[in-house]
Short mmCIF file of C-alpha atoms in Angstrom, two decimals:
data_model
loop_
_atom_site.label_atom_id
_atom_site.label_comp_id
_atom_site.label_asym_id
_atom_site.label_seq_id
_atom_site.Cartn_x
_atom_site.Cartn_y
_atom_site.Cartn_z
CA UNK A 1 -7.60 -28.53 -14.71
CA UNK A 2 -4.97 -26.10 -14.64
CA UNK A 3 -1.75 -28.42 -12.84
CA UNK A 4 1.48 -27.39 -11.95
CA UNK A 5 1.46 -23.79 -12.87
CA UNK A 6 3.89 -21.43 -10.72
CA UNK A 7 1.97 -18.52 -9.08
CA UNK A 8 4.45 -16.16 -11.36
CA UNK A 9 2.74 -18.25 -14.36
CA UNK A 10 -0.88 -18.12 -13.47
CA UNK A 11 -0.69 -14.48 -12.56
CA UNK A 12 0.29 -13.07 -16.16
CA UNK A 13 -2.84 -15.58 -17.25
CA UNK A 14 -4.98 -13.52 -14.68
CA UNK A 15 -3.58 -10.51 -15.23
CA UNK A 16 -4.15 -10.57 -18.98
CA UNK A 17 -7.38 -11.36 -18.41
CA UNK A 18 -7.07 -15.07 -20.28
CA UNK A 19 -8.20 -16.92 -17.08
CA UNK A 20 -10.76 -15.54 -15.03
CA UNK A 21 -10.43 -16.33 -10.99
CA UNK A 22 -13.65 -17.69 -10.52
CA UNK A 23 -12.34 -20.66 -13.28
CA UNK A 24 -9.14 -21.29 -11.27
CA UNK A 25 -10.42 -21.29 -8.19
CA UNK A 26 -13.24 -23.74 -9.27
CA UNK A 27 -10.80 -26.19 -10.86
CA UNK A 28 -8.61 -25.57 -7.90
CA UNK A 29 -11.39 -27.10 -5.83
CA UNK A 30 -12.21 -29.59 -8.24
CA UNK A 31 -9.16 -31.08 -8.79
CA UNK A 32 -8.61 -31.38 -4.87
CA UNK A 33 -11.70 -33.35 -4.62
CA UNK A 34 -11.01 -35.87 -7.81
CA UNK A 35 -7.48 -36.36 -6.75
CA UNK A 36 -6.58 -40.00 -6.01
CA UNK A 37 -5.20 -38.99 -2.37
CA UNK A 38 -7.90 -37.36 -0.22
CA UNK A 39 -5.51 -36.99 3.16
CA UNK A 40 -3.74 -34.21 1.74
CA UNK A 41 -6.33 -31.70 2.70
CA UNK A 42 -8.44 -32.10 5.98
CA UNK A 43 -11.07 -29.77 4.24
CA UNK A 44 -12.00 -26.92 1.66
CA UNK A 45 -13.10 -23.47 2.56
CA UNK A 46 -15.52 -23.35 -0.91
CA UNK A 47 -17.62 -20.72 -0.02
CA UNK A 48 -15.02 -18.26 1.08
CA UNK A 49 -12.69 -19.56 -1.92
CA UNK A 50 -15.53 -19.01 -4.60
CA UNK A 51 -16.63 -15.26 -2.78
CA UNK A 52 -12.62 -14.17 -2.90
CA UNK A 53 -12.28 -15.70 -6.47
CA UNK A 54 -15.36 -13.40 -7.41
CA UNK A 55 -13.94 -10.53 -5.83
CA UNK A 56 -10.35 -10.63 -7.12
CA UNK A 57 -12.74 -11.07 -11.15
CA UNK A 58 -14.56 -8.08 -10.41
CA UNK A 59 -10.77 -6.22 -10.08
CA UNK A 60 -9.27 -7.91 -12.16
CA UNK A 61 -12.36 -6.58 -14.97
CA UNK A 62 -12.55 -3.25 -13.53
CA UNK A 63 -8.83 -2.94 -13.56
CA UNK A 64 -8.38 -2.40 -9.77
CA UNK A 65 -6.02 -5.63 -9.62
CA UNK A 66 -4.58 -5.68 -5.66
CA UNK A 67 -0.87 -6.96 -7.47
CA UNK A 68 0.53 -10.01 -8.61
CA UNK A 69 -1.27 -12.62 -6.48
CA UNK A 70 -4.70 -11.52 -6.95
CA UNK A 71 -6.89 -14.01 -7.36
CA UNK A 72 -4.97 -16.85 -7.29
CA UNK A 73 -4.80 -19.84 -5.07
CA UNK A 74 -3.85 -20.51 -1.44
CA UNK A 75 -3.30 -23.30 1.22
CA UNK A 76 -3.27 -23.50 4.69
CA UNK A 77 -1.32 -25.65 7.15
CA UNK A 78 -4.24 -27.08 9.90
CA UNK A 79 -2.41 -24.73 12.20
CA UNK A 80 -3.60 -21.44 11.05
CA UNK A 81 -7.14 -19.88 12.12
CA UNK A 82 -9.17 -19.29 8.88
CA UNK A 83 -12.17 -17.95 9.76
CA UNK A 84 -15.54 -20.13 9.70
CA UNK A 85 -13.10 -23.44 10.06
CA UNK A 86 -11.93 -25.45 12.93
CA UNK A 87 -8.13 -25.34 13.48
CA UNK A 88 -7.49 -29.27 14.03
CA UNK A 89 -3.74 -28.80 14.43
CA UNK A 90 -4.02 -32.40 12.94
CA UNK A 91 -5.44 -33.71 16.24
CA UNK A 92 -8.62 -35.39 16.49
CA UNK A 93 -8.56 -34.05 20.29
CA UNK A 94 -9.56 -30.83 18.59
CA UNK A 95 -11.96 -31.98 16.07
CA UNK A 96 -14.90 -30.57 17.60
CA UNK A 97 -13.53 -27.29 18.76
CA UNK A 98 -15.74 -24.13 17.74
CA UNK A 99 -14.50 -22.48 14.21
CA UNK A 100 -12.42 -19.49 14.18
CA UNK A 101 -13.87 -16.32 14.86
CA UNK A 102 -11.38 -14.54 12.95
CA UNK A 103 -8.23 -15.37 10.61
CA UNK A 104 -4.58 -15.50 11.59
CA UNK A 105 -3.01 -12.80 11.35
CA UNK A 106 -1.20 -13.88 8.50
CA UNK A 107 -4.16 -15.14 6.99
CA UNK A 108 -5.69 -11.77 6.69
CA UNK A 109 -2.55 -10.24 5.52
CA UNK A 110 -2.22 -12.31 2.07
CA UNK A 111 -6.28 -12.18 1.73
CA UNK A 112 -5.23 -8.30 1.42
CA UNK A 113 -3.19 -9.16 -1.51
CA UNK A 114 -6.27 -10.80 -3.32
CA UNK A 115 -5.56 -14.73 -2.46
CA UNK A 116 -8.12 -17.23 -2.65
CA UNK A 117 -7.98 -19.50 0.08
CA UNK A 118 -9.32 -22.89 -0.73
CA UNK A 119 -8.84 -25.25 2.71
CA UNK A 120 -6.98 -26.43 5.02
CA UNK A 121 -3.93 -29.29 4.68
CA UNK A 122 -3.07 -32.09 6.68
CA UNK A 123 -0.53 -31.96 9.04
CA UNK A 124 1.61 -33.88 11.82
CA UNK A 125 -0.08 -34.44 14.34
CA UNK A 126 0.38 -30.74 16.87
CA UNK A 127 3.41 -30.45 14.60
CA UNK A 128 5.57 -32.33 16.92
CA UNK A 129 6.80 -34.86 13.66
CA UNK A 130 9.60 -34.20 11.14
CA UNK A 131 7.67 -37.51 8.87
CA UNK A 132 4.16 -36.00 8.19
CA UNK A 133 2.45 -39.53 9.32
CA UNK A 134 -0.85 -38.95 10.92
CA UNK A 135 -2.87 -41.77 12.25
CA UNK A 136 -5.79 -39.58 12.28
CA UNK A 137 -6.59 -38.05 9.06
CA UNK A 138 -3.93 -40.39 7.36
CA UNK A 139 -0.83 -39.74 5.92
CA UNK A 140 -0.55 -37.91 2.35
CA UNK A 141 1.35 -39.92 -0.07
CA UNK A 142 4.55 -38.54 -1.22
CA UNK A 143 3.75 -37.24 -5.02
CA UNK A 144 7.47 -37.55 -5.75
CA UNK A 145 7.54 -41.36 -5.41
CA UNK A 146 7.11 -43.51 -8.20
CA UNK A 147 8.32 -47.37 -6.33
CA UNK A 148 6.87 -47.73 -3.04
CA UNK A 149 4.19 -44.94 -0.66
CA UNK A 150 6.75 -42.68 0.60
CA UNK A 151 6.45 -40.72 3.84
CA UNK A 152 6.05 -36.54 2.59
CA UNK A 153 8.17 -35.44 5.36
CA UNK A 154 6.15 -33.11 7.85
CA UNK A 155 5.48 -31.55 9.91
CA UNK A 156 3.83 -29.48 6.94
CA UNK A 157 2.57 -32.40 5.10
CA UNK A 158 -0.46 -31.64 3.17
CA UNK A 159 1.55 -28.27 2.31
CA UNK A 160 3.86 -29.87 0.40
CA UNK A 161 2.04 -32.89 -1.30
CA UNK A 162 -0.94 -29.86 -2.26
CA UNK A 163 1.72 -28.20 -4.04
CA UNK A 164 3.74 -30.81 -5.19
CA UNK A 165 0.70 -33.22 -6.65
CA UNK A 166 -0.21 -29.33 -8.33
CA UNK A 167 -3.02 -28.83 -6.65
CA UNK A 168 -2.45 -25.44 -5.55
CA UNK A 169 0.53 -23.69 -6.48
CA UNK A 170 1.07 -22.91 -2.93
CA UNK A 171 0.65 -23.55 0.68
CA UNK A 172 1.76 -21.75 3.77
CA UNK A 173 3.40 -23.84 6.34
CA UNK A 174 5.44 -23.12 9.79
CA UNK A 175 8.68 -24.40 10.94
CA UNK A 176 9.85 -25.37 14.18
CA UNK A 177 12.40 -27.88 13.63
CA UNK A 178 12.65 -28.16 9.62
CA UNK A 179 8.70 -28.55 9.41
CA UNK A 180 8.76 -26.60 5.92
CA UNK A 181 12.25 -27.10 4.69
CA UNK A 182 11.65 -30.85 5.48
CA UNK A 183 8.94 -31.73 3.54
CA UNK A 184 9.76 -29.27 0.61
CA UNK A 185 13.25 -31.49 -0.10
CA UNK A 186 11.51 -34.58 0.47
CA UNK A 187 8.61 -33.89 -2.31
CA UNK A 188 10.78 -31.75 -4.79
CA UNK A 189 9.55 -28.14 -4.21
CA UNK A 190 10.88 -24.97 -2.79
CA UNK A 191 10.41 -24.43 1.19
CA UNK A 192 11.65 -20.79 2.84
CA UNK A 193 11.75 -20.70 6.40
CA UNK A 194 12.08 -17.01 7.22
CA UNK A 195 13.18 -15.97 10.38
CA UNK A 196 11.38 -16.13 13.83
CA UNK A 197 9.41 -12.97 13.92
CA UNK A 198 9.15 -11.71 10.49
CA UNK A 199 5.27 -12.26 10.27
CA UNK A 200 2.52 -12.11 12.84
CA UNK A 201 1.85 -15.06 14.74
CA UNK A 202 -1.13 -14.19 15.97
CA UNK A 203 -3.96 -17.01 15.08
CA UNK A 204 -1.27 -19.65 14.79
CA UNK A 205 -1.26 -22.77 16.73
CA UNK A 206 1.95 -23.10 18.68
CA UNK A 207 4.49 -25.49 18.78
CA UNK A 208 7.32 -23.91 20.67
CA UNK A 209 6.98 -20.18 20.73
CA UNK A 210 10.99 -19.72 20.76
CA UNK A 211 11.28 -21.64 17.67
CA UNK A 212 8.08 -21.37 15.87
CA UNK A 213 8.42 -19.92 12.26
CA UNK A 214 6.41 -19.31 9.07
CA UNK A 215 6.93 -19.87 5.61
CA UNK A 216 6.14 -20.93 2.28
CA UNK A 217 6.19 -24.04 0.05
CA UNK A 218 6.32 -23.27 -3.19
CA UNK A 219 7.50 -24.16 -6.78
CA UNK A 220 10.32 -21.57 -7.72
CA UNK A 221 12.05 -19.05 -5.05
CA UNK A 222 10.17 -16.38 -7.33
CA UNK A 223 6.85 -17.41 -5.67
CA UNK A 224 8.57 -17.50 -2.18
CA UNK A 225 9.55 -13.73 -2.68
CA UNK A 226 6.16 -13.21 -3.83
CA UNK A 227 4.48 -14.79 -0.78
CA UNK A 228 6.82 -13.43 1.68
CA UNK A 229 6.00 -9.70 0.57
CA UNK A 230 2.36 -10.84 1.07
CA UNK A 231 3.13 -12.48 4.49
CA UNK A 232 4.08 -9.27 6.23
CA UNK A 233 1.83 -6.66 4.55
CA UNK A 234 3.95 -5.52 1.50
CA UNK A 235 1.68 -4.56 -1.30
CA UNK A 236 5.02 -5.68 -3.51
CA UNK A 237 8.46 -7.68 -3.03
CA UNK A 238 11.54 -5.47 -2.36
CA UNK A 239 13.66 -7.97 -2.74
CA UNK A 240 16.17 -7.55 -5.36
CA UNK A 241 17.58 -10.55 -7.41
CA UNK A 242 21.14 -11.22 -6.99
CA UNK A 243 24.37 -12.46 -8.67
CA UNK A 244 25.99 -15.88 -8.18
CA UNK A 245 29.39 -14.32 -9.13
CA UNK A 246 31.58 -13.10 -5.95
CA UNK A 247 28.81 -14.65 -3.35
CA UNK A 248 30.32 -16.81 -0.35
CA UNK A 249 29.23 -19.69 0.59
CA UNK A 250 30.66 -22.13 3.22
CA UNK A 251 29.91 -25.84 3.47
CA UNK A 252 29.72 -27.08 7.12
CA UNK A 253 31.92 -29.83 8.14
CA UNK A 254 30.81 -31.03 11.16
CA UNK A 255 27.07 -32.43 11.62
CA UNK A 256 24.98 -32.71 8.42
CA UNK A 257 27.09 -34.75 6.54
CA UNK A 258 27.12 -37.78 9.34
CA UNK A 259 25.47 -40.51 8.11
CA UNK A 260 24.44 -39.24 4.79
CA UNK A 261 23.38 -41.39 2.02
CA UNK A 262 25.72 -40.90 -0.91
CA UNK A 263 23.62 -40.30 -3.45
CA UNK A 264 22.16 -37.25 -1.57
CA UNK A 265 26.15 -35.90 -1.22
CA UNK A 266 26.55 -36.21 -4.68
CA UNK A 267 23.77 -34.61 -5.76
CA UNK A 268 24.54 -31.64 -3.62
CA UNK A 269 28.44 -31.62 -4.55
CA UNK A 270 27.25 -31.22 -8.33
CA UNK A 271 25.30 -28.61 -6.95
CA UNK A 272 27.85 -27.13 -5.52
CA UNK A 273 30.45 -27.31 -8.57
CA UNK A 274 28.12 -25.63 -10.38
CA UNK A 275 27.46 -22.81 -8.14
CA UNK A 276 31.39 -22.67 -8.43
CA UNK A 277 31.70 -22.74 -11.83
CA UNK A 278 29.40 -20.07 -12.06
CA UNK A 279 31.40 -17.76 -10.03
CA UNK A 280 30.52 -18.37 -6.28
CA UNK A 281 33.22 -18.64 -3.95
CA UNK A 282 32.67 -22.21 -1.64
CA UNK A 283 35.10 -23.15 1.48
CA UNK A 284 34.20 -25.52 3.89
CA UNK A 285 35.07 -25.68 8.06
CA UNK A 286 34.09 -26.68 11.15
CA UNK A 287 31.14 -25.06 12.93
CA UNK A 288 31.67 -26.21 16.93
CA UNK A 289 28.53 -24.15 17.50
CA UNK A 290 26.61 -26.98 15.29
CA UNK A 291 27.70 -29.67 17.86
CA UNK A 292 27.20 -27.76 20.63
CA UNK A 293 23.74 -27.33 20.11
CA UNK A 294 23.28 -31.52 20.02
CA UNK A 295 25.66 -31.17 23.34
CA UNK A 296 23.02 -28.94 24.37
CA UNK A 297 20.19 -31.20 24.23
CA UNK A 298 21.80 -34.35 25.75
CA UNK A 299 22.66 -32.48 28.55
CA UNK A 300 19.42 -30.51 29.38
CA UNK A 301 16.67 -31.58 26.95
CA UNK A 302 15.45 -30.10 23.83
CA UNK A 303 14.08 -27.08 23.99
CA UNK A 304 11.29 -27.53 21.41
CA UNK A 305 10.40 -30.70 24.18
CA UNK A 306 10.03 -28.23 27.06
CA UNK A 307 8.16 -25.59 25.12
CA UNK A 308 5.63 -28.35 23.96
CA UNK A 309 5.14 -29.80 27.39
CA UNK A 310 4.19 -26.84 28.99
CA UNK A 311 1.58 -26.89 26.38
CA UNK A 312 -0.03 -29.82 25.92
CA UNK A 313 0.79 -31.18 30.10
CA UNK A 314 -2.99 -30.72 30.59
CA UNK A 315 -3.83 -32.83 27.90
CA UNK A 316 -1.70 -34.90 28.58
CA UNK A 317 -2.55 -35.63 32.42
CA UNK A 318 -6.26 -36.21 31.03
CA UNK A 319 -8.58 -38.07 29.36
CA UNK A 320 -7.24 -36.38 25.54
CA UNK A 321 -4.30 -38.31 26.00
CA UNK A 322 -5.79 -42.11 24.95
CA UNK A 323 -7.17 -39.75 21.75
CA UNK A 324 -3.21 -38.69 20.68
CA UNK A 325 -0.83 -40.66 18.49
CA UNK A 326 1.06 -41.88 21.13
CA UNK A 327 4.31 -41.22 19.51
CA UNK A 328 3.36 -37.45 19.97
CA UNK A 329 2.30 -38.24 23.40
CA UNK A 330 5.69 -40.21 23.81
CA UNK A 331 7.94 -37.59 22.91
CA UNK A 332 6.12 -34.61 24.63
CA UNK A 333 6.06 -36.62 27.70
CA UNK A 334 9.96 -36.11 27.73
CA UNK A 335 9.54 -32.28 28.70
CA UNK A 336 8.41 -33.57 31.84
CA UNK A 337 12.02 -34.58 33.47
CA UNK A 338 13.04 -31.00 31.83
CA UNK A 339 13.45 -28.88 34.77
CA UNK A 340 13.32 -24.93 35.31
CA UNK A 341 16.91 -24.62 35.68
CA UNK A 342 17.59 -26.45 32.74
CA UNK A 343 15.19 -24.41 30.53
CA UNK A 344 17.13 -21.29 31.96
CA UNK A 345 20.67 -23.14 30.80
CA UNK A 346 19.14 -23.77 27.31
CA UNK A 347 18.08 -20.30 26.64
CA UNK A 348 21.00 -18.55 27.91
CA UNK A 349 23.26 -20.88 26.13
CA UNK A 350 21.25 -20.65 22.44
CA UNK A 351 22.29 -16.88 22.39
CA UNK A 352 25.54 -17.23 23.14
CA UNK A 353 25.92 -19.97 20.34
CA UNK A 354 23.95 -17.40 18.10
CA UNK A 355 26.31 -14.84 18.97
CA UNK A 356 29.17 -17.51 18.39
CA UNK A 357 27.95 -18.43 14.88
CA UNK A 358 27.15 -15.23 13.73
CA UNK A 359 30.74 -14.41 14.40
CA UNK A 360 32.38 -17.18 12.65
CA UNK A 361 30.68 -16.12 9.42
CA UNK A 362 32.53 -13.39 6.96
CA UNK A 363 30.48 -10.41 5.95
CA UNK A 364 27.93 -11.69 3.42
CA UNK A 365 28.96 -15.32 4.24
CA UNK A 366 25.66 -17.89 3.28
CA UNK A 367 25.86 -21.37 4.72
CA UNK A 368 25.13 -23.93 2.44
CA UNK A 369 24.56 -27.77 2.77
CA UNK A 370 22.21 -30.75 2.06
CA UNK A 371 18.97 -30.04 3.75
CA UNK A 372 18.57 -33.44 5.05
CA UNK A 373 20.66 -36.48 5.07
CA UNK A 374 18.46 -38.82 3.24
CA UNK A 375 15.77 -38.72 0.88
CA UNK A 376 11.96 -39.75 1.63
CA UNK A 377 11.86 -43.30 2.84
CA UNK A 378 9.28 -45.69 2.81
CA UNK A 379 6.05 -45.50 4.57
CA UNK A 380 5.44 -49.11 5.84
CA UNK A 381 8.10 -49.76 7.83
CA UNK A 382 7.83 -46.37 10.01
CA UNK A 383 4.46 -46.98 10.86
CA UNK A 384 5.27 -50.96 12.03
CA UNK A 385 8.32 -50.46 14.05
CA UNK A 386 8.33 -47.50 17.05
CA UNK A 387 12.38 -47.79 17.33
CA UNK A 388 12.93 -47.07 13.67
CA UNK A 389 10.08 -44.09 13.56
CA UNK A 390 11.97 -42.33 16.01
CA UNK A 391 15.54 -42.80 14.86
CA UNK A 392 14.17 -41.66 11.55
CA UNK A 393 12.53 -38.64 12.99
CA UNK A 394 15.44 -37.36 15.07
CA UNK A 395 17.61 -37.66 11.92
CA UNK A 396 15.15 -35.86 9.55
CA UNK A 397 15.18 -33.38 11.65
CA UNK A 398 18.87 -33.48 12.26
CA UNK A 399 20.07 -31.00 9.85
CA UNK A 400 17.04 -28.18 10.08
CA UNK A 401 16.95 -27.81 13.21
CA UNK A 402 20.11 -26.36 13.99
CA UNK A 403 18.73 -23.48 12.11
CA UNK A 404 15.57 -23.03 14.07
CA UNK A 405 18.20 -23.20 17.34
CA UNK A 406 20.95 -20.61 15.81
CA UNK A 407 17.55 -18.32 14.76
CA UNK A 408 18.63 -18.41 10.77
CA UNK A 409 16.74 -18.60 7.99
CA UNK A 410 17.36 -20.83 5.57
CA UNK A 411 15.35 -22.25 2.07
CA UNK A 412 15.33 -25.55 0.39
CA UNK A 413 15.56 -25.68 -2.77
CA UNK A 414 15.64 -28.88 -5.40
CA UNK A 415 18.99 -29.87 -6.34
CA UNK A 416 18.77 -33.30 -7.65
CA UNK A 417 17.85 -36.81 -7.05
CA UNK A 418 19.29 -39.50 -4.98
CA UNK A 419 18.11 -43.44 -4.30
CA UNK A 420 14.91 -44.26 -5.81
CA UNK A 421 14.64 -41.40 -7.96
CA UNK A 422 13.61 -39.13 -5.18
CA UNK A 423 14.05 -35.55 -5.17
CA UNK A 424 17.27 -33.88 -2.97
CA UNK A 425 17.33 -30.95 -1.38
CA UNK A 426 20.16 -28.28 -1.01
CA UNK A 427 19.97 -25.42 1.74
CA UNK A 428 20.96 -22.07 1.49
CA UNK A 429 20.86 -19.96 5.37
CA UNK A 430 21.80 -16.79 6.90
CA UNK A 431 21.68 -14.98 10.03
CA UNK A 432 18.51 -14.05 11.56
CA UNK A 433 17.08 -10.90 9.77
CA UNK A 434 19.02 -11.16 6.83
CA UNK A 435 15.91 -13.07 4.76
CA UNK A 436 15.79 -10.18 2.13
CA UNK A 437 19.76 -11.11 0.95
CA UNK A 438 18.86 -14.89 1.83
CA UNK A 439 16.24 -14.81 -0.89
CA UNK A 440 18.12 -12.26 -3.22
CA UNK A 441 21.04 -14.65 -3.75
CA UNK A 442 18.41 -17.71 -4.05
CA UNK A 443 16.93 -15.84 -6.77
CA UNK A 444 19.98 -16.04 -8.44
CA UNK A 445 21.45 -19.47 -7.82
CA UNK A 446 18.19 -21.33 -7.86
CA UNK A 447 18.23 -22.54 -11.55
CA UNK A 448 22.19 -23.40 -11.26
CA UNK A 449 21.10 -25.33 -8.43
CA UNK A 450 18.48 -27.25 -10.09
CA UNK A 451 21.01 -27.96 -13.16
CA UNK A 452 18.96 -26.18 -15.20
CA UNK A 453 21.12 -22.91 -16.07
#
């Protein structure tokens, strides 16, 4: 079984014409089904996997190759349509809904590039969970734990733990809230949130169509730049790799620090001297804008809350409702006491605060800080006690969100470890639209990051 191979890695293997796709994909497939946790994926798309596989070998031989990810490996988040599959959205409500008719749109776009997609990964249940615990098709095991289960962090789930556990080497997720970024930090991989807009949604279950976003999970930002070309059409990444020296980056001082567990701030402050030392210019300040958007919400509801109510309030007035967690039934129930006027305040508000905080930034200016307060706690007690599952949730999601709010994009990438061994993550984010630099500069500071430069 070929394990925790980057997609940079296995492509020159391909390419060269020492592994054939047909192999890969078939101990792909077979090392999803022997693995010891079988809730990561919700099911395999064999047939189309093995018939892509095939056709990215004939290429490959006949020296036709589509690029560098032809032919290798793919996962998809249960809320993308792949063709021939139901699209779950982790809900058993949908269980028996007909198959797809026809991919995602984004689906379709890396199958141009010669990807093999092998199934479909668990999930939060409709997304609407910053943990990844499903009581439905169970809750994947975090593969960065060694003491107790720990939760993977969701709402991309499966993503992560497939990817993490190696058994692709990646997955496509989306992001609403942190629902990439989230479970990349808490499993020890790379996550890239790109900004709202920058692929097709079309085919993609919804969540919140103001905030909903796409992205990768991945093992190095390399294979994020890769996948991202892939994502929108590009036959080949135009992104160009950066230098740490003479970047700015500025640490926030109000929000995502509160409450943080020290060993996750000192992981990221090594981080952080190291960046330094190697010639990036860090100041820190205040960002009002970040506690305005919490002022925000207590005032007139989250926005992500009214978005998802209007969705799901016929479900939720019916029968389908005894079938949902009813933690997800819970919170989308809030978007009820939302009212028109206050969904009006909310969105003219969030672009004046995205105006604001674009403002406050310097020319070139990245924001930097830990991607989430804590690392991945245990399992157990979130699924015994309601109070603490949704404390927990709100402040996993605490530090992403603002983000998905301010319409940045931001990645995660690994930056240490912090109590019980477990991996930390350290976010890098810019202004909506400006993913190309966001992932140019990552390029450059991701192994100084890690420690490893």
């Amino acid at each position: 079984m070929t394990r925790q191979k980057t997609l940079a890695g296995l492509s020159v293997l391909l390419q060269d014409g020492k592994l054939d796709p047909v192999t890969l994909a078939e101990e792909t497939l077979a090392g999803i089904e022997a693995h010891g946790d079988q809730t990561i994926f919700v099911g395999l798309t064999r047939e189309r996997a093995l018939k892509e596989a095939a056709a990215a070998s004939a290429r490959l031989r006949a020296g036709r190759s589509l690029g560098l990810l032809d032919g290798l490996p793919v996962a998809w988040k249960d809320l993308f349509d792949v063709k021939g599959s139901v699209t779950t959205a982790g809900s058993a409500v949908l269980r028996d809904a007909p198959p797809a008719g026809s991919d995602a749109a984004v689906v379709a776009a890396v199958a141009g590039a010669g990807m093999v997609s092998v199934g479909r990964t668990n999930m939060s249940e409709f997304a609407f969970s910053g943990l990844g615990i499903n009581p439905h098709y169970g809750t994947p095991h975090n593969p960065a734990s060694t003491d107790v289960e720990r939760i993977p962090g969701g709402s991309s789930s499966g993503s992560a733990a497939a990817v993490a556990a190696g058994l692709v080497p990646a997955a496509i997720g989306t992001d609403t809230g942190g629902s990439v970024r989230i479970p990349a930090a808490m499993t020890g991989i790379v996550g890239y949130k790109a900004t709202r807009g920058r692929y097709a949604m079309k085919g993609v279950f919804p969540l919140a169509e103001s905030l909903d976003s796409l992205g990768p999970l991945c093992h190095t930002v390399q294979d994020a730049v890769w996948l991202d070309a892939a994502m929108h059409g590009l036959t080949a990444p135009v992104v160009r790799r950066g230098e740490i020296a003479g970047i700015s980056l500025v640490i926030p001082e109000t929000i995502v620090f509160d409450e943080a567990e020290s060993e996750v701030v000192e992981a990221f402050e090594d981080a952080v001297k190291r960046l330094e030392k190697a010639g990036a210019t860090v100041t820190r300040r205040a960002f009002p804008t970040f506690k305005a958007v919490f002022d925000l919400m207590a005032r007139h509801g989250a926005l992500v809350t009214a978005e998802a109510y209007a969705l799901h309030r016929e479900r939720l007035s019916g029968p389908d409702a005894e079938r949902i967690d009813p933690r997800v039934v819970a919170r989308t129930r809030l978007g009820e006491k939302i009212t028109m006027p206050d969904y009006i305040a909310l969105l003219d508000a969030r672009d004046q605060l995205i105006h604001e905080t674009v403002e406050s930034l310097k020319p070139g200016e990245l924001i930097v800080h830990p991607t989430l307060p804590h690392v991945a706690p245990p399992l157990a007690p979130l699924l015994q006690d309601d109070e603490l599952f949704f404390k927990t949730n709100a402040r996993t999601l605490r530090n992403t969100l603002i983000g998905n709010f301010l319409d940045f994009c931001g990645i995660s990438i690994p930056c240490g470890t912090g109590a019980g061994e477990m991996p930390v993550g350290l976010q890098l984010a810019a202004p909506h639209h400006h993913d190309d630099r966001l992932l140019s500069i990552a390029l450059a500071a991701e192994t100084v990051i890690r420690g490893e430069a």
